[in-house]
mmCIF file of C-alpha atoms in Angstrom:
data_model
loop_
_atom_site.group_PDB
_atom_site.id
_atom_site.type_symbol
_atom_site.label_atom_id
_atom_site.label_comp_id
_atom_site.label_asym_id
_atom_site.label_seq_id
_atom_site.Cartn_x
_atom_site.Cartn_y
_atom_site.Cartn_z
ATOM 1 C CA UNK A 1 -16.230 -3.312 17.994
ATOM 2 C CA UNK A 2 -14.865 -1.560 20.075
ATOM 3 C CA UNK A 3 -11.877 -3.792 20.007
ATOM 4 C CA UNK A 4 -11.276 -3.187 16.545
ATOM 5 C CA UNK A 5 -11.313 0.014 16.458
ATOM 6 C CA UNK A 6 -8.914 0.222 19.602
ATOM 7 C CA UNK A 7 -6.509 -1.980 17.348
ATOM 8 C CA UNK A 8 -7.000 0.475 14.512
ATOM 9 C CA UNK A 9 -6.580 3.809 16.751
ATOM 10 C CA UNK A 10 -3.587 1.822 18.254
ATOM 11 C CA UNK A 11 -2.137 1.471 15.078
ATOM 12 C CA UNK A 12 -1.940 4.446 13.770
ATOM 13 C CA UNK A 13 -0.529 5.997 16.839
ATOM 14 C CA UNK A 14 2.523 3.658 16.926
ATOM 15 C CA UNK A 15 2.582 3.558 12.822
ATOM 16 C CA UNK A 16 3.523 7.988 13.513
ATOM 17 C CA UNK A 17 5.910 7.693 16.739
ATOM 18 C CA UNK A 18 9.323 7.733 16.151
ATOM 19 C CA UNK A 19 10.653 4.534 14.016
ATOM 20 C CA UNK A 20 6.796 3.172 13.985
ATOM 21 C CA UNK A 21 7.197 3.182 10.045
ATOM 22 C CA UNK A 22 4.993 5.739 7.882
ATOM 23 C CA UNK A 23 7.263 8.625 7.520
ATOM 24 C CA UNK A 24 9.565 5.851 5.807
ATOM 25 C CA UNK A 25 7.052 5.461 3.486
ATOM 26 C CA UNK A 26 6.851 8.834 1.851
ATOM 27 C CA UNK A 27 10.203 9.502 2.604
ATOM 28 C CA UNK A 28 10.926 6.954 -0.649
ATOM 29 C CA UNK A 29 7.784 8.130 -2.146
ATOM 30 C CA UNK A 30 9.657 11.638 -2.086
ATOM 31 C CA UNK A 31 12.347 10.062 -2.891
ATOM 32 C CA UNK A 32 12.194 8.157 -5.381
ATOM 33 C CA UNK A 33 10.338 11.304 -7.710
ATOM 34 C CA UNK A 34 12.966 13.726 -6.506
ATOM 35 C CA UNK A 35 15.503 11.569 -8.425
ATOM 36 C CA UNK A 36 13.331 10.615 -11.513
ATOM 37 C CA UNK A 37 13.561 14.317 -13.352
ATOM 38 C CA UNK A 38 18.298 14.569 -12.850
ATOM 39 C CA UNK A 39 17.899 11.338 -13.756
ATOM 40 C CA UNK A 40 15.269 11.295 -16.711
ATOM 41 C CA UNK A 41 17.139 14.874 -17.764
ATOM 42 C CA UNK A 42 15.743 18.341 -18.645
ATOM 43 C CA UNK A 43 12.950 16.771 -21.821
ATOM 44 C CA UNK A 44 9.674 18.308 -20.134
ATOM 45 C CA UNK A 45 7.129 17.363 -22.758
ATOM 46 C CA UNK A 46 8.778 13.188 -21.635
ATOM 47 C CA UNK A 47 9.005 14.455 -18.005
ATOM 48 C CA UNK A 48 5.253 14.567 -17.781
ATOM 49 C CA UNK A 49 4.630 11.390 -20.514
ATOM 50 C CA UNK A 50 6.141 9.715 -17.715
ATOM 51 C CA UNK A 51 5.274 11.027 -14.506
ATOM 52 C CA UNK A 52 2.159 8.949 -14.347
ATOM 53 C CA UNK A 53 3.796 5.929 -14.571
ATOM 54 C CA UNK A 54 6.495 7.217 -12.000
ATOM 55 C CA UNK A 55 4.055 8.346 -8.809
ATOM 56 C CA UNK A 56 2.092 5.205 -9.245
ATOM 57 C CA UNK A 57 5.685 3.213 -8.985
ATOM 58 C CA UNK A 58 7.232 4.928 -6.437
ATOM 59 C CA UNK A 59 3.190 4.100 -4.571
ATOM 60 C CA UNK A 60 3.621 0.614 -4.987
ATOM 61 C CA UNK A 61 7.537 -0.002 -3.589
ATOM 62 C CA UNK A 62 6.194 2.809 -0.557
ATOM 63 C CA UNK A 63 3.824 0.676 0.320
ATOM 64 C CA UNK A 64 5.772 -2.692 0.006
ATOM 65 C CA UNK A 65 8.599 -0.798 1.805
ATOM 66 C CA UNK A 66 6.398 -0.821 4.966
ATOM 67 C CA UNK A 67 3.702 -4.234 4.673
ATOM 68 C CA UNK A 68 6.514 -5.818 6.438
ATOM 69 C CA UNK A 69 5.476 -3.906 10.213
ATOM 70 C CA UNK A 70 2.147 -5.508 9.508
ATOM 71 C CA UNK A 71 1.874 -8.493 11.497
ATOM 72 C CA UNK A 72 5.664 -8.114 12.349
ATOM 73 C CA UNK A 73 6.015 -5.961 15.443
ATOM 74 C CA UNK A 74 2.766 -6.834 17.084
ATOM 75 C CA UNK A 75 4.580 -11.355 16.729
ATOM 76 C CA UNK A 76 7.993 -9.877 18.242
ATOM 77 C CA UNK A 77 6.221 -8.087 21.433
ATOM 78 C CA UNK A 78 3.469 -10.564 21.782
ATOM 79 C CA UNK A 79 0.820 -9.330 21.648
ATOM 80 C CA UNK A 80 0.519 -11.111 18.035
ATOM 81 C CA UNK A 81 -0.988 -14.949 20.515
ATOM 82 C CA UNK A 82 -3.635 -11.744 21.840
ATOM 83 C CA UNK A 83 -4.719 -10.546 19.291
ATOM 84 C CA UNK A 84 -5.404 -14.536 17.224
ATOM 85 C CA UNK A 85 -6.874 -15.948 21.208
ATOM 86 C CA UNK A 86 -9.023 -12.480 21.498
ATOM 87 C CA UNK A 87 -12.864 -12.868 20.604
ATOM 88 C CA UNK A 88 -13.081 -10.964 17.871
ATOM 89 C CA UNK A 89 -13.349 -12.859 15.057
ATOM 90 C CA UNK A 90 -8.695 -13.080 13.964
ATOM 91 C CA UNK A 91 -10.398 -11.779 9.394
ATOM 92 C CA UNK A 92 -12.202 -8.683 11.400
ATOM 93 C CA UNK A 93 -8.327 -8.352 13.207
ATOM 94 C CA UNK A 94 -5.718 -8.807 9.787
ATOM 95 C CA UNK A 95 -9.378 -6.012 7.792
ATOM 96 C CA UNK A 96 -8.379 -3.153 10.922
ATOM 97 C CA UNK A 97 -5.131 -3.100 10.866
ATOM 98 C CA UNK A 98 -4.623 -4.076 6.950
ATOM 99 C CA UNK A 99 -7.295 -0.585 7.111
ATOM 100 C CA UNK A 100 -4.461 1.274 9.845
ATOM 101 C CA UNK A 101 -1.491 0.634 7.937
ATOM 102 C CA UNK A 102 -3.684 1.962 4.678
ATOM 103 C CA UNK A 103 -4.577 5.251 6.193
ATOM 104 C CA UNK A 104 -0.719 5.541 7.570
ATOM 105 C CA UNK A 105 1.029 4.860 5.787
ATOM 106 C CA UNK A 106 -1.470 4.990 2.075
ATOM 107 C CA UNK A 107 -2.838 7.629 2.453
ATOM 108 C CA UNK A 108 -0.017 9.776 2.679
ATOM 109 C CA UNK A 109 1.174 9.225 -0.161
ATOM 110 C CA UNK A 110 -1.675 9.687 -2.064
ATOM 111 C CA UNK A 111 -1.880 13.495 -0.015
ATOM 112 C CA UNK A 112 1.662 14.095 -0.465
ATOM 113 C CA UNK A 113 0.659 12.934 -4.582
ATOM 114 C CA UNK A 114 -0.617 17.203 -5.684
ATOM 115 C CA UNK A 115 3.145 18.872 -4.694
ATOM 116 C CA UNK A 116 4.714 15.839 -6.389
ATOM 117 C CA UNK A 117 3.807 16.080 -9.893
ATOM 118 C CA UNK A 118 4.687 19.366 -9.725
ATOM 119 C CA UNK A 119 7.852 17.718 -10.085
ATOM 120 C CA UNK A 120 6.891 15.694 -12.688
ATOM 121 C CA UNK A 121 5.288 18.747 -14.692
ATOM 122 C CA UNK A 122 2.523 17.265 -14.014
ATOM 123 C CA UNK A 123 -1.761 20.426 -14.449
ATOM 124 C CA UNK A 124 -3.571 20.300 -11.505
ATOM 125 C CA UNK A 125 -5.853 17.983 -13.303
ATOM 126 C CA UNK A 126 -3.405 16.075 -14.070
ATOM 127 C CA UNK A 127 -1.989 15.352 -10.772
ATOM 128 C CA UNK A 128 -5.630 15.141 -9.851
ATOM 129 C CA UNK A 129 -6.645 11.939 -12.345
ATOM 130 C CA UNK A 130 -3.303 10.247 -10.410
ATOM 131 C CA UNK A 131 -4.495 10.641 -7.147
ATOM 132 C CA UNK A 132 -7.877 9.054 -8.119
ATOM 133 C CA UNK A 133 -6.234 6.023 -9.315
ATOM 134 C CA UNK A 134 -4.024 6.079 -6.046
ATOM 135 C CA UNK A 135 -7.420 6.705 -3.731
ATOM 136 C CA UNK A 136 -8.651 3.717 -5.675
ATOM 137 C CA UNK A 137 -6.340 1.383 -6.235
ATOM 138 C CA UNK A 138 -3.703 1.524 -2.825
ATOM 139 C CA UNK A 139 -6.252 0.009 -1.053
ATOM 140 C CA UNK A 140 -5.560 -3.395 -3.101
ATOM 141 C CA UNK A 141 -2.349 -2.708 -2.736
ATOM 142 C CA UNK A 142 -2.333 -3.449 1.138
ATOM 143 C CA UNK A 143 -4.612 -6.006 1.527
ATOM 144 C CA UNK A 144 -2.777 -8.158 -1.061
ATOM 145 C CA UNK A 145 0.153 -7.389 0.352
ATOM 146 C CA UNK A 146 -0.718 -8.551 3.641
ATOM 147 C CA UNK A 147 -1.413 -12.102 3.298
ATOM 148 C CA UNK A 148 2.315 -11.589 1.710
ATOM 149 C CA UNK A 149 3.154 -10.269 5.894
ATOM 150 C CA UNK A 150 1.522 -12.997 7.303
ATOM 151 C CA UNK A 151 3.064 -15.673 5.249
ATOM 152 C CA UNK A 152 6.510 -13.785 6.600
ATOM 153 C CA UNK A 153 6.147 -12.894 9.787
ATOM 154 C CA UNK A 154 6.726 -16.543 11.607
ATOM 155 C CA UNK A 155 8.958 -17.311 8.780
ATOM 156 C CA UNK A 156 13.263 -16.343 8.904
ATOM 157 C CA UNK A 157 14.039 -13.739 6.347
ATOM 158 C CA UNK A 158 10.992 -12.660 5.278
ATOM 159 C CA UNK A 159 11.388 -9.607 4.017
ATOM 160 C CA UNK A 160 13.459 -11.295 0.873
ATOM 161 C CA UNK A 161 10.157 -13.395 0.774
ATOM 162 C CA UNK A 162 7.148 -11.022 1.221
ATOM 163 C CA UNK A 163 8.824 -9.552 -1.653
ATOM 164 C CA UNK A 164 8.694 -12.046 -4.138
ATOM 165 C CA UNK A 165 5.518 -12.896 -3.082
ATOM 166 C CA UNK A 166 3.356 -9.056 -3.133
ATOM 167 C CA UNK A 167 5.243 -8.307 -6.218
ATOM 168 C CA UNK A 168 3.463 -10.250 -8.683
ATOM 169 C CA UNK A 169 -0.252 -9.817 -6.962
ATOM 170 C CA UNK A 170 0.788 -6.153 -7.171
ATOM 171 C CA UNK A 171 1.390 -5.970 -11.434
ATOM 172 C CA UNK A 172 -2.405 -5.769 -12.298
ATOM 173 C CA UNK A 173 -2.906 -3.176 -10.236
ATOM 174 C CA UNK A 174 -0.165 -1.092 -11.004
ATOM 175 C CA UNK A 175 -1.309 -2.001 -14.669
ATOM 176 C CA UNK A 176 -4.445 -0.713 -14.645
ATOM 177 C CA UNK A 177 -4.102 2.517 -11.763
ATOM 178 C CA UNK A 178 -1.469 3.551 -14.724
ATOM 179 C CA UNK A 179 -3.388 3.025 -17.574
ATOM 180 C CA UNK A 180 -6.490 4.638 -15.564
ATOM 181 C CA UNK A 181 -3.960 7.336 -15.328
ATOM 182 C CA UNK A 182 -2.761 8.167 -19.187
ATOM 183 C CA UNK A 183 -6.657 7.651 -19.928
ATOM 184 C CA UNK A 184 -7.752 9.914 -18.315
ATOM 185 C CA UNK A 185 -4.648 12.754 -18.622
ATOM 186 C CA UNK A 186 -4.690 11.860 -22.854
ATOM 187 C CA UNK A 187 -6.666 9.709 -23.626
ATOM 188 C CA UNK A 188 -7.494 8.078 -26.721
ATOM 189 C CA UNK A 189 -8.685 4.965 -23.385
ATOM 190 C CA UNK A 190 -11.701 5.206 -21.939
ATOM 191 C CA UNK A 191 -11.566 6.732 -18.020
ATOM 192 C CA UNK A 192 -13.995 4.244 -16.797
ATOM 193 C CA UNK A 193 -12.833 1.016 -17.650
ATOM 194 C CA UNK A 194 -9.434 -0.105 -16.125
ATOM 195 C CA UNK A 195 -10.259 2.067 -13.348
ATOM 196 C CA UNK A 196 -13.686 0.005 -12.983
ATOM 197 C CA UNK A 197 -10.781 -2.752 -12.557
ATOM 198 C CA UNK A 198 -8.752 -1.637 -10.642
ATOM 199 C CA UNK A 199 -11.764 -0.199 -7.698
ATOM 200 C CA UNK A 200 -12.364 -3.806 -8.363
ATOM 201 C CA UNK A 201 -8.764 -4.764 -7.391
ATOM 202 C CA UNK A 202 -9.362 -3.210 -4.344
ATOM 203 C CA UNK A 203 -12.553 -5.098 -3.933
ATOM 204 C CA UNK A 204 -11.485 -8.523 -4.580
ATOM 205 C CA UNK A 205 -8.473 -7.646 -1.720
ATOM 206 C CA UNK A 206 -10.716 -7.034 0.823
ATOM 207 C CA UNK A 207 -12.746 -9.694 0.795
ATOM 208 C CA UNK A 208 -9.935 -12.418 -0.284
ATOM 209 C CA UNK A 209 -6.841 -11.246 1.953
ATOM 210 C CA UNK A 210 -8.328 -10.990 5.518
ATOM 211 C CA UNK A 211 -9.017 -14.232 5.564
ATOM 212 C CA UNK A 212 -6.283 -15.559 3.182
ATOM 213 C CA UNK A 213 -3.562 -13.319 6.030
ATOM 214 C CA UNK A 214 -6.555 -14.803 9.236
ATOM 215 C CA UNK A 215 -5.140 -18.785 7.415
ATOM 216 C CA UNK A 216 -1.556 -17.405 7.165
ATOM 217 C CA UNK A 217 -1.245 -17.368 10.875
ATOM 218 C CA UNK A 218 -3.329 -19.114 12.175
ATOM 219 C CA UNK A 219 -0.924 -21.992 10.633
ATOM 220 C CA UNK A 220 1.939 -20.322 11.082
ATOM 221 C CA UNK A 221 1.644 -19.355 15.248
ATOM 222 C CA UNK A 222 0.287 -23.110 15.597
#
């Protein structure tokens, strides 16, 4: 467990260094949300109605933008081989790296949501609902995206493959995340249904993602 804790701390420190990638996702998220009002126009009612979908779409794209760094840097400097050969199970190491990625790249998106919600004419309760759904759903984006990152790390032009693999897996998370946000804001659907499915998707990714990513890494590094 101490080795896994050290791996998490190491990845977080690397992510927050200059060029580490943690702030790239936040800046991309900010850019998407800031540009949307200019594209939609001055209709505040329309902006508020589309606000949850805009925030969720921005979070999904920002998460995808930083996923390629999950294993690539370790593969380039050779530390991925050491992680694979360590005494800690590779599945736990993959889970630890995904958790570090979410803490460095996913959690800042949730923290920034209340501020960005003001740009989309969302009130405090609506912004809080969107932030809650992001808190429940963004782990699913990370743990399912980890599978694509593991497959792409040893392949040429893996970034394109990563997008092709991860986007279809992210669509259910996007659908139920937006549905839960809109149910909490406007109704008439119940918030509990789509939110429970969103939590289940994150738990499913937590269970399946590390095993699938570890199997992909073992096959790709052989």
